[in-house]
Short mmCIF file of C-alpha atoms in Angstrom, two decimals:
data_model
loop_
_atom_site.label_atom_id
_atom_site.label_comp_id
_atom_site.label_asym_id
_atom_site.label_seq_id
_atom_site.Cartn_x
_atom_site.Cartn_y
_atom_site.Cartn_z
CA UNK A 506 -22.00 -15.15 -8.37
CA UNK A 507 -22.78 -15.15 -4.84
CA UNK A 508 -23.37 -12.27 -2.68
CA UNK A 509 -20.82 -10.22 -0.88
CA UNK A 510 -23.07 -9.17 1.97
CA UNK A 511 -26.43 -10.72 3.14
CA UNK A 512 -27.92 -8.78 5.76
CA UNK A 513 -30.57 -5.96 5.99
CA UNK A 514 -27.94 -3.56 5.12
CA UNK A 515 -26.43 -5.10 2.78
CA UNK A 516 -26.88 -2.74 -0.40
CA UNK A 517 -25.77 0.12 2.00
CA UNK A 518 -22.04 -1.73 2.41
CA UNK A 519 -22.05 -2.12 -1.49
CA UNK A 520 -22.59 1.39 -1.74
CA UNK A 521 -19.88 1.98 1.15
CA UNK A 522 -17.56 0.39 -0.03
CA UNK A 523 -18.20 1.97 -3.50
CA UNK A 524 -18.14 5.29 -2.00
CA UNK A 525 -14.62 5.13 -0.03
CA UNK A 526 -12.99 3.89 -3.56
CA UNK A 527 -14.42 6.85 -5.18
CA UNK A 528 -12.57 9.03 -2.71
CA UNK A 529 -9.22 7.42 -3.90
CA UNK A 530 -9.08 5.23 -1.78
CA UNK A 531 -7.99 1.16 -1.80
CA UNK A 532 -10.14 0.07 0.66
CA UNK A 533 -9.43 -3.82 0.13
CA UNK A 534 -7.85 -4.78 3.50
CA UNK A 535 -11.16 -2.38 5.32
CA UNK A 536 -14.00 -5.15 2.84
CA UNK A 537 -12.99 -8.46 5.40
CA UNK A 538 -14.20 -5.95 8.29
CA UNK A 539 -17.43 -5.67 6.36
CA UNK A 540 -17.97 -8.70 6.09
CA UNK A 541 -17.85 -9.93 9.68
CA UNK A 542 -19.41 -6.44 10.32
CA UNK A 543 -22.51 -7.91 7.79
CA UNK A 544 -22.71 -11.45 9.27
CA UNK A 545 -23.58 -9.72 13.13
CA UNK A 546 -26.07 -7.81 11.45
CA UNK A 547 -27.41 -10.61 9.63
CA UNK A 548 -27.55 -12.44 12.78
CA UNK A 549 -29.42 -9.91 14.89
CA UNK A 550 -32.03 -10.56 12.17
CA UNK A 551 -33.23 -7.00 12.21
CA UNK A 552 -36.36 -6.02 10.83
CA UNK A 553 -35.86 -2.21 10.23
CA UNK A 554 -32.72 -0.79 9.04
CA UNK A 555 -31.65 0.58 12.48
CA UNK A 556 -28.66 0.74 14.81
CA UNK A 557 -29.76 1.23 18.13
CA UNK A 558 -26.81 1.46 21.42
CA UNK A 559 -27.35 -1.72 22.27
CA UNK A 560 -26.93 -2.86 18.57
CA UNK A 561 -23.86 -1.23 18.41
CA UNK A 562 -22.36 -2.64 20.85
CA UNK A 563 -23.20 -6.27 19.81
CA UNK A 564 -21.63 -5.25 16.49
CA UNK A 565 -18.58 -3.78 18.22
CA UNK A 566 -17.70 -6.74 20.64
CA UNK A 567 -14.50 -7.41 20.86
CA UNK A 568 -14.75 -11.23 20.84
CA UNK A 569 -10.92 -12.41 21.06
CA UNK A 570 -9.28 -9.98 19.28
CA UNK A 571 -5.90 -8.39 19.33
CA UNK A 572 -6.05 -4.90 19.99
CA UNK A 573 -5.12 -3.44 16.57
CA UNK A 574 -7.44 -5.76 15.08
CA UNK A 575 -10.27 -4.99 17.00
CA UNK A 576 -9.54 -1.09 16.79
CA UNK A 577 -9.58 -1.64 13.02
CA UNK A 578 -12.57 -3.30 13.19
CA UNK A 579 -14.33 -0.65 15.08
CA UNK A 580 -12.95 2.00 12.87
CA UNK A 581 -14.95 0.26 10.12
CA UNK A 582 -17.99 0.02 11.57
CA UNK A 583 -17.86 3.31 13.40
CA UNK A 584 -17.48 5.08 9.58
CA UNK A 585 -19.96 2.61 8.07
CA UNK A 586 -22.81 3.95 11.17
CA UNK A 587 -21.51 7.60 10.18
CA UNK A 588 -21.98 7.39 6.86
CA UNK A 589 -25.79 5.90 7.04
CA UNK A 590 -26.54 9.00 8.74
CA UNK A 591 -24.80 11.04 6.48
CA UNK A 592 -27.38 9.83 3.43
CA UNK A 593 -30.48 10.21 5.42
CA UNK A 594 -30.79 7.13 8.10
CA UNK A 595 -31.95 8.96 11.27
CA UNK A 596 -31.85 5.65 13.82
CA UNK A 597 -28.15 4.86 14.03
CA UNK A 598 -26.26 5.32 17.01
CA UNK A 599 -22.30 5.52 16.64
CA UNK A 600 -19.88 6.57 18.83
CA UNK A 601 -15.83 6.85 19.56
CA UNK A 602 -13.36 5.47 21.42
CA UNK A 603 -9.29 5.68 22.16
CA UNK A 604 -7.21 2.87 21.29
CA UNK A 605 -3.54 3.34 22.29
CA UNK A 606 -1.54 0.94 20.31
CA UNK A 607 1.80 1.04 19.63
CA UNK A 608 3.50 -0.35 16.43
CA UNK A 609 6.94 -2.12 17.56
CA UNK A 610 7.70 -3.57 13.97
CA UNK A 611 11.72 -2.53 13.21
CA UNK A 612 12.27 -2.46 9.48
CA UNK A 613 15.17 -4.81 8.34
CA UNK A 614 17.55 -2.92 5.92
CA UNK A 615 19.09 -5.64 3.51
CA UNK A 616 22.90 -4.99 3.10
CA UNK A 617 23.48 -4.88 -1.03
CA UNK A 618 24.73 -8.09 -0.81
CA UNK A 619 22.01 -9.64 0.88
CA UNK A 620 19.90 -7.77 -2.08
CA UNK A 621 21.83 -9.62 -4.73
CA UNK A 622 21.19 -13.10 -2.94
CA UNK A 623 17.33 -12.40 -2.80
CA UNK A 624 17.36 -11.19 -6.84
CA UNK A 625 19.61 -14.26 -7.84
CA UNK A 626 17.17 -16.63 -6.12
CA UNK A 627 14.70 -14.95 -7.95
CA UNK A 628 16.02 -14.96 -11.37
CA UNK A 629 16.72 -18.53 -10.53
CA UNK A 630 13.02 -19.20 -10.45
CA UNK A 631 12.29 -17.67 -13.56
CA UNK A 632 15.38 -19.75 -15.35
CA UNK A 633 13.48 -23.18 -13.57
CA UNK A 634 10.26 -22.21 -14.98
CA UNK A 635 11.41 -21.35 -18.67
CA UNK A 636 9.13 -23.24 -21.11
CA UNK A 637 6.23 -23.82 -18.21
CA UNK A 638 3.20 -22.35 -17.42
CA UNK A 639 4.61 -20.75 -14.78
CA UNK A 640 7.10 -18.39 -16.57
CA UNK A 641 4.98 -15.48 -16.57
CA UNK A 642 3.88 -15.57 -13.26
CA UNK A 643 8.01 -15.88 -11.75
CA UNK A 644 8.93 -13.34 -14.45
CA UNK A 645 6.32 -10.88 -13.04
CA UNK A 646 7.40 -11.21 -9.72
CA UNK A 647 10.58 -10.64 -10.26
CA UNK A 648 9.51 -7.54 -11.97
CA UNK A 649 6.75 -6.32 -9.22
CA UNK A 650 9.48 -7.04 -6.44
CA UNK A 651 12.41 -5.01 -7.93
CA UNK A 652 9.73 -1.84 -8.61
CA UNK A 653 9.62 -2.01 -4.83
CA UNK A 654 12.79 -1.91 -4.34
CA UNK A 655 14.21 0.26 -7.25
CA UNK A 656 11.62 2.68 -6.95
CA UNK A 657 9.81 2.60 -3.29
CA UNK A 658 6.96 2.00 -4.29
CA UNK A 659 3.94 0.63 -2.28
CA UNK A 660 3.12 -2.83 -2.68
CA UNK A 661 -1.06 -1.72 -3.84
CA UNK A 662 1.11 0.89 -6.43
CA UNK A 663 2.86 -1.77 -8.29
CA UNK A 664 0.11 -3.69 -8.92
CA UNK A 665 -2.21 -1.05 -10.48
CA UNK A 666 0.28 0.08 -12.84
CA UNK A 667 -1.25 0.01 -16.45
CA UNK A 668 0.75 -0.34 -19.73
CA UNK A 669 -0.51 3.37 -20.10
CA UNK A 670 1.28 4.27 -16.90
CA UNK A 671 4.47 3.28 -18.08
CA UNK A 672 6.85 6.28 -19.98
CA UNK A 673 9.97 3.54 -21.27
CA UNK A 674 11.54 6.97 -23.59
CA UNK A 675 11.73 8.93 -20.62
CA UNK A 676 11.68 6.43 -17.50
CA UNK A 677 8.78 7.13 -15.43
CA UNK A 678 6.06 6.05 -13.58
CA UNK A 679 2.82 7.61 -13.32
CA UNK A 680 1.17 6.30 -9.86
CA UNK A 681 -2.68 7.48 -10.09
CA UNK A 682 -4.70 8.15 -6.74
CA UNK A 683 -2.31 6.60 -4.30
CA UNK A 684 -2.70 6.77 -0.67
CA UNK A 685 -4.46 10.02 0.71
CA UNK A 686 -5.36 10.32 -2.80
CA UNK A 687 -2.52 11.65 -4.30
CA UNK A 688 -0.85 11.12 -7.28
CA UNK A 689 2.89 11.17 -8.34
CA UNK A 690 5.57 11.22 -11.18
CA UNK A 691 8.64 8.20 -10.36
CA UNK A 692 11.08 8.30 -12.41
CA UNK A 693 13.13 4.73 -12.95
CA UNK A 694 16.90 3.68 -12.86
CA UNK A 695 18.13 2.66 -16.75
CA UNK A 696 18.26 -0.79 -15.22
CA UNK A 697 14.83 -0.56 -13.99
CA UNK A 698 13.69 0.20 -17.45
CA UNK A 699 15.41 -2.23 -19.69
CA UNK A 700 13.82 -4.82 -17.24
CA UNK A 701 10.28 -3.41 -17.83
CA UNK A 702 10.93 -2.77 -21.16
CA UNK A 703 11.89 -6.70 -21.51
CA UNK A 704 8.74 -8.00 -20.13
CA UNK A 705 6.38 -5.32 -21.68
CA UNK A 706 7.41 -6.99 -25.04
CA UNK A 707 8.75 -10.40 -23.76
CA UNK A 708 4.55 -10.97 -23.08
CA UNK A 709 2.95 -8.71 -25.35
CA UNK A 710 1.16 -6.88 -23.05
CA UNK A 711 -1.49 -4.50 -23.55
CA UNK A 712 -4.18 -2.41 -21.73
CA UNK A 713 -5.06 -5.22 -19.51
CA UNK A 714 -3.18 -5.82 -16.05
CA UNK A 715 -0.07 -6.25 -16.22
CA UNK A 716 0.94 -9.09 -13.83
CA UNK A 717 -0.96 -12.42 -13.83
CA UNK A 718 -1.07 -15.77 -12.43
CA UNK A 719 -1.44 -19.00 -13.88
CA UNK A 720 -4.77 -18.60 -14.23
CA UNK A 721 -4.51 -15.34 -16.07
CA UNK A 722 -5.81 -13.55 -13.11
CA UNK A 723 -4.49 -10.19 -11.60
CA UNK A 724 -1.27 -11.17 -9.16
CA UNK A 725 -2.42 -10.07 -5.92
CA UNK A 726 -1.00 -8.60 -3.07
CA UNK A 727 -0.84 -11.24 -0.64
CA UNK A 728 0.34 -13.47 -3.48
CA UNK A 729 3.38 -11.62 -3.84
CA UNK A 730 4.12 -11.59 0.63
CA UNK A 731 4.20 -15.37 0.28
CA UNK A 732 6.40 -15.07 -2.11
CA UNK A 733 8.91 -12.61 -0.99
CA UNK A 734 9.07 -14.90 2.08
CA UNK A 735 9.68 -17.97 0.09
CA UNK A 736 12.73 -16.03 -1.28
CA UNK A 737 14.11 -14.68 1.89
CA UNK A 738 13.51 -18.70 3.37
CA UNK A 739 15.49 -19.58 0.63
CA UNK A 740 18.18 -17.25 1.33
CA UNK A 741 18.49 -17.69 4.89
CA UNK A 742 17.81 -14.40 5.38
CA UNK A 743 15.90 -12.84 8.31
CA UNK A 744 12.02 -12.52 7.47
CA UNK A 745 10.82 -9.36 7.11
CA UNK A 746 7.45 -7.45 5.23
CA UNK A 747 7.85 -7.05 2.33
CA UNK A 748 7.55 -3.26 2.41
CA UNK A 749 10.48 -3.22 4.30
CA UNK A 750 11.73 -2.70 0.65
CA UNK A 751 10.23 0.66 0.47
CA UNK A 752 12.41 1.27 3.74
CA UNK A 753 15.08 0.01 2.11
CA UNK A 754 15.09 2.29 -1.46
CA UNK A 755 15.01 5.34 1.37
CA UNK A 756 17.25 4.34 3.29
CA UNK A 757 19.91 3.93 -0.11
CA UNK A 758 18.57 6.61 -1.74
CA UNK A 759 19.18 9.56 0.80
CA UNK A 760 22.75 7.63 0.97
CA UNK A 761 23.45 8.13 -2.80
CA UNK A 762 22.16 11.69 -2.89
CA UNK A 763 24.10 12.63 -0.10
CA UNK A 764 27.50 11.00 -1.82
CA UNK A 765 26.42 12.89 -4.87
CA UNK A 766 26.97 15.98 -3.05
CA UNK A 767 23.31 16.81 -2.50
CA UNK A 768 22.69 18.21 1.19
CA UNK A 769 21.08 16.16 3.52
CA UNK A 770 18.36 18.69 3.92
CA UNK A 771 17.36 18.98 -0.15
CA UNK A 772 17.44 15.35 0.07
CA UNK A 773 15.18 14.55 2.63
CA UNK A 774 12.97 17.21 0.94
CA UNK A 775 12.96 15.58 -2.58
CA UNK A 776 12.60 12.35 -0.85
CA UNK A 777 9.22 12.96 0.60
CA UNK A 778 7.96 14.26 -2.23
CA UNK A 779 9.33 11.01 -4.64
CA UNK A 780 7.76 8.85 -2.00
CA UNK A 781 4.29 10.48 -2.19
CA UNK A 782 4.50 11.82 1.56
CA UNK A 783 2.26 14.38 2.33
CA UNK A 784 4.36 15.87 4.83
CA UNK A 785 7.95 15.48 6.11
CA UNK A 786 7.11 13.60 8.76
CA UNK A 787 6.24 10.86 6.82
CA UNK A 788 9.24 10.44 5.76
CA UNK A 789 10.74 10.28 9.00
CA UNK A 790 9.87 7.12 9.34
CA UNK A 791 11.48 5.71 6.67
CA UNK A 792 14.71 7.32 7.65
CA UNK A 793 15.26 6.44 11.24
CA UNK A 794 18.37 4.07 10.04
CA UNK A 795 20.36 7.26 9.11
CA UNK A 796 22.89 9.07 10.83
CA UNK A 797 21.07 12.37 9.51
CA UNK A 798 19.78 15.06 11.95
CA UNK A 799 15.94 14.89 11.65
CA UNK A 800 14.95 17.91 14.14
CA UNK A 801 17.32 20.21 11.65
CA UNK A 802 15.76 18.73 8.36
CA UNK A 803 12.46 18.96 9.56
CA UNK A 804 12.73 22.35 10.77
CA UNK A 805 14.04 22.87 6.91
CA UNK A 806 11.59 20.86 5.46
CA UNK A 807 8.74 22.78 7.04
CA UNK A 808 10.03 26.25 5.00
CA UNK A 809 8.59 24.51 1.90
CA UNK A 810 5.74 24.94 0.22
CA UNK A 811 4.25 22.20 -2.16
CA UNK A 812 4.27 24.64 -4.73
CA UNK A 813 7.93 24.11 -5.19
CA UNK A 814 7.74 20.89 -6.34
CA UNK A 815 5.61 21.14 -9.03
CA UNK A 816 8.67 19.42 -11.59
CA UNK A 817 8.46 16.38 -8.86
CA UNK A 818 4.41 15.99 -8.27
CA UNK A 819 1.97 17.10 -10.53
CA UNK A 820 -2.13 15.93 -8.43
CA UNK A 821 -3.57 18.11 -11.32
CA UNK A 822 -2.48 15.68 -14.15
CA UNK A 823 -5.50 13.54 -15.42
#
């Protein structure tokens, strides 16, 4: 098995990289950055394990990039310098700068109908592949993509799910650890369930991953873009990311609690928490198709404490 990185720092990125998952963290799109970040070093050929200004620089050239990219990529190698010094490395020079960019992307909220065309499609694949060594791999999309949309979940969420996770008598979710660390109780439509439930047994599965290729490997997460935009291709639908879904389920679900009779307010409220928000203004973002006043419910939402929604979130659980 070849190695990851090469240079004269190179068990120091293991160990980085080791040490941001331990914090809860995914840290899979960040490892690419290390890389690159590794093959500079590499090149400067250093002889001690030192990062001097001038070093730093070299490391941090921009070299082409777009802006966000290039901002990400100092990011990484700003906290990689930081974290040398923080176990022991006295030579390393780090420092900050201010990157202004703006994100212009405008979710695109399927209409339920279009959301019928892109599951039909979908279950069309699976009916092509019946009998073929693809079958498990269509079926398990099918599955991943309408946990996205049926439940909000993040993309990196789905695809860590364990068998374990999985509460069929009740209809939940457990999500372990998700972003900013947190973890979260979702609780699934009876649709949502009889479709897991199907699969669970339609495949046997156990402890092991849930979704695989053809290969038996774990489905990954760029596997499943491609494939969402295969769909929507198909469909003749605008293209859009595929967590646009996650904007989507928000977007329906403050709709349905509101025609349930729920105030807008307690909705929005329950809604960040379901979503594993840390704060309201999370949220926000995901609601910015509504006709609902924001300033009021965030004014509202700010009167909350956590503790309230204990029955919705429990971090403690292990």
């Amino acid at each position: 098995m070849s190695k990851k990185f090469n240079s004269i720092f190179a068990d120091d990125l293991e160990n980085f990289v080791s040490f941001k998952k331990s914090l809860g963290l995914k840290y899979e799109k960040e490892q690419p950055r290390l890389v690159r970040l590794d093959k500079l070093l590499d090149s400067l050929e250093l002889k001690e394990k030192k990062i001097t200004k001038d070093t730093f620089e070299y490391i941090t050239k921009r070299s082409g990039m777009k802006e966000a990219n290039y901002a990400r990529q100092f990011a990484v190698t700003r906290d990689f310098c930081k974290y040398l010094i923080t176990i022991g490395y006295k030579d390393i020079y780090w420092e900050n700068r201010e990157f202004h960019i703006q994100n212009n992307h405008t979710p695109v909220i399927y209409s339920d109908e279009e959301i019928r065309m892109i599951f039909s499609a979908i279950d069309d694949h699976i009916a092509k592949s019946l009998g073929t060594n693809g079958y498990r791999l269509w079926y398990g999309m099918a599955i991943i993509i309408r946990l996205l949309w049926s439940c909000g979940l993040r993309i990196s969420e789905v695809l860590s799910l364990k068998k374990q996770d999985i509460d069929l008598d009740q209809s939940y979710l457990r999500i372990w650890k998700s972003k900013g660390n947190r973890s979260r109780i979702v609780v699934m439509s009876e649709s949502m369930t009889v479709c897991l439930r199907e699969y669970l047994e339609m495949f046997c599965i156990d402890d092991s991953a849930l979704f695989l290729n053809t290969k038996g490997r774990e489905i990954d997460a760029d596997s499943v873009r491609d494939y969402y935009h295969k769909i929507q291709k198909e469909c003749y639908l605008s293209l859009s990311r595929l967590h646009d879904l996650r904007h989507c389920f928000a977007s329906k679900a403050i709709r349905q609690m509101i025609d349930k009779g729920y105030s807008e307010y307690a909705s929005s409220v329950y809604l960040y928490k379901y979503m594993g928000h840390s704060n309201f203004s999370e949220t926000e973002y995901y609601l910015h198709f509504t006709d609902i006043d924001m300033e009021r419910i965030r004014k509202i939402a700010d009167q909350f404490s956590q503790e309230i929604y204990k029955g919705v979130i429990n971090n403690e659980e292990k």
